[in-house]
Amino acid sequence: MDGEDPEGDPVLRKHSLQVTDLRGIMPRAVEELFKAIEAKTKPTQGAPQERGPQEGGPQEGGSGGPGSPGGPRRGGGEEGVEVQLTATLVEIYNERIRDLLDPSRGPLAVREAPSGQTVVADATEAPLVCYEQAMQ
């Protein structure tokens, strides 16, 4: 129970991603990331653009082409800008690393990539298309 209404009845509030004051750091960071990508990939006037699901374009599982779910976003914001996002979601608990996108997998290991980056080896990567999909 979150409180009472003026008549004294209990009130339960449903928290939503739309209530910006209640979101944590990850939803805010992901939103800012997609805003920055949108600014960089926004098509210039006259540039062809595929429309997304909200605009009557390809639905999820579409062609995989530019601007479609699962494909790179392209636009005229900057010449040659193409963006593809993926995410991994892991839990580190009691020195064990677990893949939250594929919980059936065994414990994962941390390794150093040839580039020098520290990575979680073999963690599942999921493509990110939009903020709403990333928050599911």
Short mmCIF file of C-alpha atoms in Angstrom, two decimals:
data_model
loop_
_atom_site.label_atom_id
_atom_site.label_comp_id
_atom_site.label_asym_id
_atom_site.label_seq_id
_atom_site.Cartn_x
_atom_site.Cartn_y
_atom_site.Cartn_z
CA MET A 1 0.00 0.00 0.00
CA ASP A 2 1.33 3.41 -0.94
CA GLY A 3 -1.05 5.53 1.10
CA GLU A 4 -4.69 6.54 1.27
CA ASP A 5 -6.96 8.58 -0.95
CA PRO A 6 -8.98 11.51 0.50
CA GLU A 7 -11.72 9.07 1.61
CA GLY A 8 -9.21 6.93 3.53
CA ASP A 9 -9.19 4.03 1.07
CA PRO A 10 -5.85 2.30 0.39
CA VAL A 11 -4.08 3.38 -2.78
CA LEU A 12 -1.63 1.27 -4.76
CA ARG A 13 0.45 3.08 -7.33
CA LYS A 14 1.73 1.38 -10.42
CA HIS A 15 5.21 2.63 -11.19
CA SER A 16 5.91 3.02 -14.85
CA LEU A 17 8.84 3.83 -17.08
CA GLN A 18 6.90 6.95 -18.02
CA VAL A 19 7.32 8.39 -14.50
CA THR A 20 10.79 9.82 -14.95
CA ASP A 21 11.31 10.74 -11.30
CA LEU A 22 10.98 7.10 -10.24
CA ARG A 23 13.33 5.53 -12.78
CA GLY A 24 16.75 4.26 -11.79
CA ILE A 25 20.09 5.05 -13.37
CA MET A 26 19.97 2.31 -16.04
CA PRO A 27 16.65 3.38 -17.63
CA ARG A 28 17.85 6.99 -17.63
CA ALA A 29 21.20 6.06 -19.19
CA VAL A 30 19.56 3.91 -21.87
CA GLU A 31 17.12 6.72 -22.70
CA GLU A 32 19.97 9.21 -23.08
CA LEU A 33 21.87 6.74 -25.25
CA PHE A 34 18.93 6.37 -27.64
CA LYS A 35 18.43 10.16 -27.71
CA ALA A 36 22.10 10.63 -28.69
CA ILE A 37 21.83 7.96 -31.38
CA GLU A 38 18.65 9.53 -32.74
CA ALA A 39 20.39 12.91 -32.95
CA LYS A 40 23.36 11.39 -34.82
CA THR A 41 21.28 9.29 -37.19
CA LYS A 42 18.38 11.64 -37.89
CA PRO A 43 17.93 11.75 -41.66
CA THR A 44 18.55 14.98 -43.50
CA GLN A 45 15.83 16.55 -45.60
CA GLY A 46 15.14 14.42 -48.67
CA ALA A 47 17.08 11.40 -47.40
CA PRO A 48 15.16 8.13 -47.73
CA GLN A 49 14.22 6.52 -44.45
CA GLU A 50 12.34 3.35 -43.55
CA ARG A 51 9.57 3.95 -41.10
CA GLY A 52 9.43 2.17 -37.78
CA PRO A 53 6.52 0.29 -36.21
CA GLN A 54 4.94 3.46 -34.76
CA GLU A 55 4.80 4.98 -38.23
CA GLY A 56 3.44 1.97 -40.09
CA GLY A 57 6.81 0.56 -41.17
CA PRO A 58 8.35 -2.87 -40.63
CA GLN A 59 7.48 -4.61 -37.40
CA GLU A 60 9.91 -6.46 -35.15
CA GLY A 61 11.54 -9.26 -37.09
CA GLY A 62 11.52 -7.08 -40.20
CA SER A 63 13.97 -6.97 -43.05
CA GLY A 64 17.00 -6.17 -40.90
CA GLY A 65 17.80 -3.24 -43.17
CA PRO A 66 18.66 0.29 -42.11
CA GLY A 67 16.10 1.74 -39.74
CA SER A 68 14.30 -1.56 -39.23
CA PRO A 69 14.32 -3.50 -35.99
CA GLY A 70 17.48 -5.52 -35.66
CA GLY A 71 19.26 -3.53 -38.36
CA PRO A 72 21.58 -0.54 -38.22
CA ARG A 73 20.16 2.95 -38.04
CA ARG A 74 21.38 5.24 -40.78
CA GLY A 75 20.70 8.85 -41.43
CA GLY A 76 22.06 12.08 -42.67
CA GLY A 77 22.94 13.54 -39.27
CA GLU A 78 26.59 12.71 -39.95
CA GLU A 79 27.98 11.13 -43.08
CA GLY A 80 28.38 7.37 -42.73
CA VAL A 81 27.02 7.05 -39.19
CA GLU A 82 25.65 3.57 -38.59
CA VAL A 83 24.70 2.34 -35.13
CA GLN A 84 23.97 -1.16 -33.85
CA LEU A 85 23.41 -1.71 -30.14
CA THR A 86 23.58 -4.95 -28.20
CA ALA A 87 23.28 -5.60 -24.50
CA THR A 88 24.32 -8.30 -22.09
CA LEU A 89 22.74 -8.71 -18.70
CA VAL A 90 24.71 -10.57 -16.06
CA GLU A 91 24.45 -11.05 -12.32
CA ILE A 92 27.57 -11.18 -10.17
CA TYR A 93 26.83 -12.80 -6.83
CA ASN A 94 29.15 -14.69 -4.48
CA GLU A 95 31.95 -14.46 -7.07
CA ARG A 96 29.82 -16.26 -9.67
CA ILE A 97 28.69 -14.67 -12.92
CA ARG A 98 25.31 -15.70 -14.30
CA ASP A 99 23.81 -14.86 -17.72
CA LEU A 100 20.38 -13.35 -17.01
CA LEU A 101 19.38 -13.48 -20.69
CA ASP A 102 19.99 -17.25 -20.71
CA PRO A 103 19.76 -18.50 -17.11
CA SER A 104 20.13 -22.14 -18.24
CA ARG A 105 23.82 -21.56 -18.99
CA GLY A 106 26.41 -22.39 -16.40
CA PRO A 107 28.61 -19.85 -14.65
CA LEU A 108 30.47 -17.48 -16.97
CA ALA A 109 34.10 -16.39 -16.81
CA VAL A 110 35.76 -12.98 -17.01
CA ARG A 111 38.51 -12.72 -19.62
CA GLU A 112 40.70 -10.09 -21.21
CA ALA A 113 39.93 -9.52 -24.89
CA PRO A 114 42.76 -9.02 -27.42
CA SER A 115 41.86 -5.31 -27.38
CA GLY A 116 42.71 -5.21 -23.67
CA GLN A 117 39.09 -4.88 -22.55
CA THR A 118 37.79 -6.99 -19.70
CA VAL A 119 34.76 -8.97 -20.88
CA VAL A 120 32.39 -11.64 -19.64
CA ALA A 121 33.12 -14.50 -22.04
CA ASP A 122 30.20 -16.09 -23.89
CA ALA A 123 27.51 -13.88 -22.34
CA THR A 124 24.36 -13.67 -24.44
CA GLU A 125 24.10 -10.48 -26.50
CA ALA A 126 20.64 -9.16 -27.38
CA PRO A 127 20.12 -6.51 -30.08
CA LEU A 128 18.57 -3.25 -28.85
CA VAL A 129 16.22 -1.40 -31.18
CA CYS A 130 14.47 1.17 -28.99
CA TYR A 131 14.16 2.31 -25.39
CA GLU A 132 10.90 0.48 -24.76
CA GLN A 133 12.29 -2.83 -26.05
CA ALA A 134 15.47 -2.40 -23.98
CA MET A 135 13.41 -1.94 -20.80
CA GLN A 136 11.42 -5.19 -21.25
#
